[in-house]
Amino acid sequence: AEDVMPGYTHLQRAQPITIASYLLSFVEQLERDLARLKNCRGLVNISPLGSGAVAGSTLPIERKSTAKQLGFADISYNSIDAVGDRDFCAEFIFDCSLIATHLSRLAEDWIIYSSSEFGFIRINDSYCTSSSMMPQKRNPDILELIRAKTAGVYGSLMAMLTILKGQPSGYNRDLQEDKIHIFAASDTVKASLDMVCAVLAHMKFNTKKISAGLEEGFLDATALAEYLVGKGLAFRKAHGIAGSLVAYCEEHGKKLAELGLDEFKKHSPAIEA
């Protein structure tokens, strides 16, 4: 995990990063997803019991006592809102949509990285399929399906919001349709999470191919610019010098690390051994 790999912006080689930091970037995303789900649980954990059809009840019920016995954290405080509230449904599906988004981006990365053009990772045969025509192919179908199924979760979110957007106050039978979209989004995301975990558990990084990828693209150019900033140059000036050195290297078929000190000094006397 401490091995170095190219980091990308705009799908162009940018700067060196570690494999660990790459994987941890998705941990950050999923931890935010978990925090959103915990917040959503708080919205669900409200007892509407006693709200009646729309105007509460004339019976002498103890709503807070009932809510406590049933394990709710609190009660709803407006019966009109309580019987028609499905905000928590929309928020849950939105949370599922973001999880699906993050898993789709991860799947896209791994599809690209497992391609023969990159070859950074190898997906286990259990999660690939062969081509019906071309015997050499190993297609990352599971990852492609994770990416595709994100669209269905988005569809559930749009359907839920559309159900809610045109209703008058109080309860309406339209709300019966919420379960279809909650369960569809939840089932899809759970299955995608399981598949991502399984793929990752059996995935291998091709560190030799990754190391070769570090040799191209001048990934050390930013470090050179920052070095010049450390020598007192304004970043705009340092950026220009580093860029001119990259152009010089491209013209002469060299890497920055292969330049001699005299070649560096032709572009900036601030560069020292």
Tab-separated table of N, CA and C in Angstrom, residues 136-252:
chain	number	residue	atom	x	y	z
A	136	GLN	N	-9.392	-13.731	-26.066
A	136	GLN	CA	-8.387	-13.097	-25.205
A	136	GLN	C	-8.986	-12.130	-24.190
A	137	LYS	N	-10.264	-11.846	-24.304
A	137	LYS	CA	-10.871	-10.776	-23.508
A	137	LYS	C	-11.175	-11.215	-22.073
A	138	ARG	N	-10.950	-10.271	-21.146
A	138	ARG	CA	-11.378	-10.395	-19.739
A	138	ARG	C	-12.151	-9.128	-19.418
A	139	ASN	N	-13.458	-9.214	-19.496
A	139	ASN	CA	-14.284	-8.016	-19.349
A	139	ASN	C	-14.719	-7.823	-17.894
A	140	PRO	N	-14.518	-6.620	-17.331
A	140	PRO	CA	-14.870	-6.370	-15.926
A	140	PRO	C	-16.366	-6.104	-15.751
A	141	ASP	N	-17.169	-7.120	-16.068
A	141	ASP	CA	-18.619	-6.930	-16.114
A	141	ASP	C	-19.225	-6.508	-14.777
A	142	ILE	N	-18.718	-7.072	-13.688
A	142	ILE	CA	-19.278	-6.735	-12.377
A	142	ILE	C	-19.132	-5.239	-12.108
A	143	LEU	N	-17.967	-4.699	-12.412
A	143	LEU	CA	-17.742	-3.266	-12.202
A	143	LEU	C	-18.611	-2.432	-13.130
A	144	GLU	N	-18.798	-2.908	-14.346
A	144	GLU	CA	-19.649	-2.180	-15.288
A	144	GLU	C	-21.098	-2.165	-14.808
A	145	LEU	N	-21.538	-3.265	-14.208
A	145	LEU	CA	-22.909	-3.319	-13.695
A	145	LEU	C	-23.084	-2.424	-12.473
A	146	ILE	N	-22.062	-2.364	-11.617
A	146	ILE	CA	-22.117	-1.432	-10.480
A	146	ILE	C	-22.275	-0.005	-10.996
A	147	ARG	N	-21.505	0.329	-12.017
A	147	ARG	CA	-21.580	1.667	-12.616
A	147	ARG	C	-22.968	1.921	-13.213
A	148	ALA	N	-23.508	0.937	-13.906
A	148	ALA	CA	-24.800	1.108	-14.573
A	148	ALA	C	-25.958	1.193	-13.591
A	149	LYS	N	-25.906	0.390	-12.533
A	149	LYS	CA	-27.028	0.339	-11.599
A	149	LYS	C	-27.192	1.634	-10.803
A	150	THR	N	-26.175	2.477	-10.817
A	150	THR	CA	-26.302	3.790	-10.192
A	150	THR	C	-27.455	4.574	-10.808
A	151	ALA	N	-27.669	4.402	-12.100
A	151	ALA	CA	-28.748	5.114	-12.788
A	151	ALA	C	-30.108	4.748	-12.193
A	152	GLY	N	-30.285	3.483	-11.824
A	152	GLY	CA	-31.548	3.061	-11.226
A	152	GLY	C	-31.799	3.708	-9.878
A	153	VAL	N	-30.716	3.899	-9.094
A	153	VAL	CA	-30.856	4.559	-7.787
A	153	VAL	C	-31.248	6.022	-7.997
A	154	TYR	N	-30.617	6.678	-8.985
A	154	TYR	CA	-31.009	8.051	-9.318
A	154	TYR	C	-32.488	8.098	-9.724
A	155	GLY	N	-32.910	7.092	-10.485
A	155	GLY	CA	-34.308	7.038	-10.910
A	155	GLY	C	-35.260	6.950	-9.730
A	156	SER	N	-34.882	6.172	-8.714
A	156	SER	CA	-35.707	6.064	-7.510
A	156	SER	C	-35.806	7.398	-6.786
A	157	LEU	N	-34.686	8.134	-6.746
A	157	LEU	CA	-34.697	9.445	-6.100
A	157	LEU	C	-35.615	10.406	-6.849
A	158	MET	N	-35.495	10.444	-8.171
A	158	MET	CA	-36.340	11.342	-8.963
A	158	MET	C	-37.813	10.964	-8.827
A	159	ALA	N	-38.092	9.656	-8.806
A	159	ALA	CA	-39.475	9.195	-8.648
A	159	ALA	C	-40.030	9.622	-7.287
A	160	MET	N	-39.219	9.484	-6.230
A	160	MET	CA	-39.682	9.849	-4.896
A	160	MET	C	-39.965	11.339	-4.795
A	161	LEU	N	-39.064	12.154	-5.318
A	161	LEU	CA	-39.266	13.600	-5.281
A	161	LEU	C	-40.478	14.015	-6.112
A	162	THR	N	-40.693	13.339	-7.230
A	162	THR	CA	-41.831	13.660	-8.087
A	162	THR	C	-43.140	13.267	-7.422
A	163	ILE	N	-43.141	12.148	-6.695
A	163	ILE	CA	-44.332	11.752	-5.929
A	163	ILE	C	-44.699	12.831	-4.914
A	164	LEU	N	-43.688	13.413	-4.280
A	164	LEU	CA	-43.933	14.368	-3.195
A	164	LEU	C	-44.278	15.772	-3.690
A	165	LYS	N	-43.816	16.142	-4.856
A	165	LYS	CA	-43.808	17.559	-5.224
A	165	LYS	C	-45.201	18.145	-5.487
A	166	GLY	N	-46.194	17.325	-5.848
A	166	GLY	CA	-47.480	17.905	-6.234
A	166	GLY	C	-48.633	17.603	-5.287
A	167	GLN	N	-48.313	17.108	-4.083
A	167	GLN	CA	-49.388	16.700	-3.177
A	167	GLN	C	-49.894	17.861	-2.316
A	168	PRO	N	-51.182	17.890	-2.049
A	168	PRO	CA	-51.689	18.849	-1.065
A	168	PRO	C	-51.342	18.386	0.348
A	169	SER	N	-51.563	19.229	1.321
A	169	SER	CA	-51.231	18.887	2.715
A	169	SER	C	-51.999	17.664	3.181
A	170	GLY	N	-51.414	16.973	4.150
A	170	GLY	CA	-52.045	15.796	4.709
A	170	GLY	C	-51.638	14.539	3.980
A	171	TYR	N	-52.346	13.440	4.292
A	171	TYR	CA	-52.009	12.163	3.675
A	171	TYR	C	-52.695	12.018	2.327
A	172	ASN	N	-51.984	11.418	1.370
A	172	ASN	CA	-52.535	11.074	0.062
A	172	ASN	C	-52.025	9.695	-0.328
A	173	ARG	N	-52.826	8.959	-1.071
A	173	ARG	CA	-52.488	7.588	-1.412
A	173	ARG	C	-51.211	7.493	-2.257
A	174	ASP	N	-50.830	8.606	-2.873
A	174	ASP	CA	-49.574	8.611	-3.632
A	174	ASP	C	-48.410	8.061	-2.793
A	175	LEU	N	-48.463	8.335	-1.482
A	175	LEU	CA	-47.355	7.983	-0.598
A	175	LEU	C	-47.161	6.479	-0.469
A	176	GLN	N	-48.156	5.719	-0.890
A	176	GLN	CA	-48.026	4.263	-0.873
A	176	GLN	C	-46.874	3.803	-1.763
A	177	GLU	N	-46.548	4.624	-2.766
A	177	GLU	CA	-45.512	4.248	-3.735
A	177	GLU	C	-44.094	4.429	-3.199
A	178	ASP	N	-43.940	4.980	-2.007
A	178	ASP	CA	-42.587	5.247	-1.501
A	178	ASP	C	-41.788	3.969	-1.276
A	179	LYS	N	-42.479	2.896	-0.857
A	179	LYS	CA	-41.749	1.662	-0.513
A	179	LYS	C	-41.005	1.081	-1.710
A	180	ILE	N	-41.624	1.130	-2.878
A	180	ILE	CA	-40.993	0.568	-4.081
A	180	ILE	C	-39.604	1.167	-4.279
A	181	HIS	N	-39.533	2.489	-4.148
A	181	HIS	CA	-38.281	3.190	-4.460
A	181	HIS	C	-37.275	3.097	-3.318
A	182	ILE	N	-37.747	3.055	-2.082
A	182	ILE	CA	-36.844	2.868	-0.937
A	182	ILE	C	-36.152	1.508	-1.036
A	183	PHE	N	-36.957	0.459	-1.249
A	183	PHE	CA	-36.397	-0.889	-1.286
A	183	PHE	C	-35.506	-1.088	-2.507
A	184	ALA	N	-35.898	-0.521	-3.639
A	184	ALA	CA	-35.089	-0.661	-4.851
A	184	ALA	C	-33.718	-0.016	-4.665
A	185	ALA	N	-33.694	1.205	-4.119
A	185	ALA	CA	-32.424	1.909	-3.898
A	185	ALA	C	-31.568	1.177	-2.874
A	186	SER	N	-32.206	0.762	-1.787
A	186	SER	CA	-31.474	0.079	-0.719
A	186	SER	C	-30.878	-1.244	-1.212
A	187	ASP	N	-31.686	-2.040	-1.902
A	187	ASP	CA	-31.215	-3.348	-2.379
A	187	ASP	C	-30.053	-3.189	-3.361
A	188	THR	N	-30.167	-2.212	-4.247
A	188	THR	CA	-29.113	-1.997	-5.243
A	188	THR	C	-27.806	-1.594	-4.581
A	189	VAL	N	-27.875	-0.655	-3.640
A	189	VAL	CA	-26.665	-0.167	-2.988
A	189	VAL	C	-26.026	-1.264	-2.135
A	190	LYS	N	-26.832	-2.014	-1.429
A	190	LYS	CA	-26.279	-3.113	-0.626
A	190	LYS	C	-25.567	-4.134	-1.507
A	191	ALA	N	-26.183	-4.482	-2.624
A	191	ALA	CA	-25.555	-5.443	-3.536
A	191	ALA	C	-24.258	-4.878	-4.128
A	192	SER	N	-24.267	-3.592	-4.469
A	192	SER	CA	-23.065	-2.963	-5.037
A	192	SER	C	-21.936	-2.915	-4.013
A	193	LEU	N	-22.262	-2.592	-2.767
A	193	LEU	CA	-21.251	-2.569	-1.713
A	193	LEU	C	-20.637	-3.958	-1.522
A	194	ASP	N	-21.475	-4.974	-1.522
A	194	ASP	CA	-20.976	-6.344	-1.371
A	194	ASP	C	-20.023	-6.712	-2.512
A	195	MET	N	-20.391	-6.318	-3.720
A	195	MET	CA	-19.571	-6.659	-4.883
A	195	MET	C	-18.239	-5.903	-4.870
A	196	VAL	N	-18.266	-4.633	-4.496
A	196	VAL	CA	-17.021	-3.858	-4.422
A	196	VAL	C	-16.079	-4.479	-3.397
A	197	CYS	N	-16.607	-4.872	-2.250
A	197	CYS	CA	-15.775	-5.507	-1.224
A	197	CYS	C	-15.162	-6.811	-1.745
A	198	ALA	N	-15.958	-7.591	-2.463
A	198	ALA	CA	-15.471	-8.865	-2.984
A	198	ALA	C	-14.394	-8.646	-4.046
A	199	VAL	N	-14.618	-7.684	-4.945
A	199	VAL	CA	-13.626	-7.395	-5.990
A	199	VAL	C	-12.319	-6.925	-5.366
A	200	LEU	N	-12.429	-6.019	-4.396
A	200	LEU	CA	-11.222	-5.479	-3.753
A	200	LEU	C	-10.447	-6.566	-3.016
A	201	ALA	N	-11.157	-7.474	-2.353
A	201	ALA	CA	-10.504	-8.521	-1.568
A	201	ALA	C	-9.633	-9.429	-2.438
A	202	HIS	N	-9.970	-9.555	-3.727
A	202	HIS	CA	-9.234	-10.459	-4.621
A	202	HIS	C	-8.475	-9.719	-5.719
A	203	MET	N	-8.390	-8.413	-5.618
A	203	MET	CA	-7.740	-7.604	-6.646
A	203	MET	C	-6.244	-7.491	-6.362
A	204	LYS	N	-5.439	-7.462	-7.417
A	204	LYS	CA	-3.993	-7.322	-7.264
A	204	LYS	C	-3.500	-6.091	-8.019
A	205	PHE	N	-2.592	-5.348	-7.383
A	205	PHE	CA	-1.969	-4.199	-8.029
A	205	PHE	C	-0.698	-4.654	-8.734
A	206	ASN	N	-0.555	-4.256	-9.974
A	206	ASN	CA	0.637	-4.572	-10.769
A	206	ASN	C	1.657	-3.459	-10.540
A	207	THR	N	2.471	-3.620	-9.490
A	207	THR	CA	3.371	-2.532	-9.094
A	207	THR	C	4.444	-2.253	-10.139
A	208	LYS	N	4.828	-3.268	-10.912
A	208	LYS	CA	5.824	-3.022	-11.977
A	208	LYS	C	5.246	-2.118	-13.061
A	209	LYS	N	4.018	-2.393	-13.446
A	209	LYS	CA	3.368	-1.573	-14.475
A	209	LYS	C	3.094	-0.164	-13.927
A	210	ILE	N	2.723	-0.087	-12.662
A	210	ILE	CA	2.475	1.213	-12.045
A	210	ILE	C	3.759	2.032	-11.998
A	211	SER	N	4.858	1.379	-11.612
A	211	SER	CA	6.147	2.079	-11.555
A	211	SER	C	6.552	2.610	-12.921
A	212	ALA	N	6.281	1.827	-13.950
A	212	ALA	CA	6.587	2.278	-15.317
A	212	ALA	C	5.753	3.505	-15.672
A	213	GLY	N	4.525	3.556	-15.157
A	213	GLY	CA	3.664	4.704	-15.416
A	213	GLY	C	4.154	5.977	-14.765
A	214	LEU	N	4.973	5.836	-13.741
A	214	LEU	CA	5.528	7.012	-13.061
A	214	LEU	C	6.652	7.659	-13.864
A	215	GLU	N	7.198	6.908	-14.826
A	215	GLU	CA	8.351	7.393	-15.578
A	215	GLU	C	7.973	8.392	-16.663
A	216	GLU	N	6.704	8.417	-17.028
A	216	GLU	CA	6.255	9.305	-18.105
A	216	GLU	C	5.342	10.385	-17.540
A	217	GLY	N	5.293	11.519	-18.245
A	217	GLY	CA	4.317	12.544	-17.872
A	217	GLY	C	4.829	13.642	-16.970
A	218	PHE	N	6.138	13.616	-16.604
A	218	PHE	CA	6.734	14.695	-15.802
A	218	PHE	C	5.971	14.945	-14.491
A	219	LEU	N	5.732	13.876	-13.745
A	219	LEU	CA	5.014	13.983	-12.488
A	219	LEU	C	5.779	14.771	-11.430
A	220	ASP	N	7.098	14.990	-11.661
A	220	ASP	CA	7.910	15.725	-10.707
A	220	ASP	C	7.963	17.228	-11.008
A	221	ALA	N	7.209	17.683	-12.014
A	221	ALA	CA	7.264	19.098	-12.400
A	221	ALA	C	6.723	20.011	-11.306
A	222	THR	N	5.663	19.599	-10.635
A	222	THR	CA	5.093	20.429	-9.561
A	222	THR	C	6.075	20.553	-8.405
A	223	ALA	N	6.755	19.444	-8.081
A	223	ALA	CA	7.758	19.485	-7.014
A	223	ALA	C	8.884	20.451	-7.373
A	224	LEU	N	9.242	20.489	-8.654
A	224	LEU	CA	10.268	21.430	-9.101
A	224	LEU	C	9.802	22.877	-8.919
A	225	ALA	N	8.548	23.149	-9.283
A	225	ALA	CA	8.005	24.499	-9.113
A	225	ALA	C	7.991	24.892	-7.635
A	226	GLU	N	7.608	23.956	-6.770
A	226	GLU	CA	7.580	24.250	-5.333
A	226	GLU	C	8.987	24.439	-4.778
A	227	TYR	N	9.945	23.699	-5.337
A	227	TYR	CA	11.354	23.894	-4.957
A	227	TYR	C	11.776	25.335	-5.246
A	228	LEU	N	11.400	25.849	-6.403
A	228	LEU	CA	11.753	27.219	-6.777
A	228	LEU	C	11.042	28.242	-5.882
A	229	VAL	N	9.823	27.937	-5.489
A	229	VAL	CA	9.125	28.813	-4.533
A	229	VAL	C	9.910	28.862	-3.225
A	230	GLY	N	10.437	27.703	-2.823
A	230	GLY	CA	11.261	27.652	-1.613
A	230	GLY	C	12.537	28.471	-1.737
A	231	LYS	N	12.949	28.721	-2.980
A	231	LYS	CA	14.133	29.560	-3.222
A	231	LYS	C	13.780	31.045	-3.326
A	232	GLY	N	12.505	31.363	-3.094
A	232	GLY	CA	12.106	32.765	-3.058
A	232	GLY	C	11.392	33.279	-4.293
A	233	LEU	N	11.158	32.426	-5.291
A	233	LEU	CA	10.466	32.871	-6.491
A	233	LEU	C	8.959	32.855	-6.271
A	234	ALA	N	8.263	33.784	-6.935
A	234	ALA	CA	6.802	33.751	-6.922
A	234	ALA	C	6.339	32.499	-7.663
A	235	PHE	N	5.213	31.937	-7.215
A	235	PHE	CA	4.788	30.676	-7.816
A	235	PHE	C	4.538	30.823	-9.317
A	236	ARG	N	3.980	31.958	-9.747
A	236	ARG	CA	3.724	32.149	-11.177
A	236	ARG	C	5.025	32.037	-11.978
A	237	LYS	N	6.092	32.649	-11.453
A	237	LYS	CA	7.397	32.591	-12.104
A	237	LYS	C	7.943	31.160	-12.056
A	238	ALA	N	7.837	30.537	-10.892
A	238	ALA	CA	8.327	29.160	-10.732
A	238	ALA	C	7.574	28.212	-11.668
A	239	HIS	N	6.276	28.421	-11.786
A	239	HIS	CA	5.442	27.596	-12.663
A	239	HIS	C	5.929	27.713	-14.116
A	240	GLY	N	6.238	28.929	-14.527
A	240	GLY	CA	6.713	29.148	-15.888
A	240	GLY	C	8.055	28.494	-16.151
A	241	ILE	N	8.957	28.576	-15.181
A	241	ILE	CA	10.281	27.950	-15.335
A	241	ILE	C	10.146	26.431	-15.435
A	242	ALA	N	9.334	25.858	-14.553
A	242	ALA	CA	9.131	24.405	-14.596
A	242	ALA	C	8.518	23.991	-15.933
A	243	GLY	N	7.577	24.798	-16.413
A	243	GLY	CA	6.952	24.493	-17.700
A	243	GLY	C	7.948	24.564	-18.852
A	244	SER	N	8.836	25.536	-18.815
A	244	SER	CA	9.840	25.657	-19.880
A	244	SER	C	10.821	24.492	-19.833
A	245	LEU	N	11.143	24.011	-18.636
A	245	LEU	CA	12.019	22.848	-18.507
A	245	LEU	C	11.349	21.585	-19.041
A	246	VAL	N	10.051	21.450	-18.800
A	246	VAL	CA	9.313	20.307	-19.352
A	246	VAL	C	9.341	20.358	-20.877
A	247	ALA	N	9.114	21.560	-21.433
A	247	ALA	CA	9.157	21.707	-22.890
A	247	ALA	C	10.548	21.368	-23.433
A	248	TYR	N	11.584	21.794	-22.707
A	248	TYR	CA	12.968	21.493	-23.100
A	248	TYR	C	13.198	19.980	-23.105
A	249	CYS	N	12.705	19.313	-22.084
A	249	CYS	CA	12.865	17.855	-21.996
A	249	CYS	C	12.144	17.155	-23.146
A	250	GLU	N	10.933	17.610	-23.444
A	250	GLU	CA	10.179	16.994	-24.536
A	250	GLU	C	10.917	17.169	-25.871
A	251	GLU	N	11.515	18.331	-26.034
A	251	GLU	CA	12.231	18.613	-27.280
A	251	GLU	C	13.476	17.741	-27.422
A	252	HIS	N	14.124	17.462	-26.292
A	252	HIS	CA	15.391	16.725	-26.332
A	252	HIS	C	15.244	15.260	-25.917
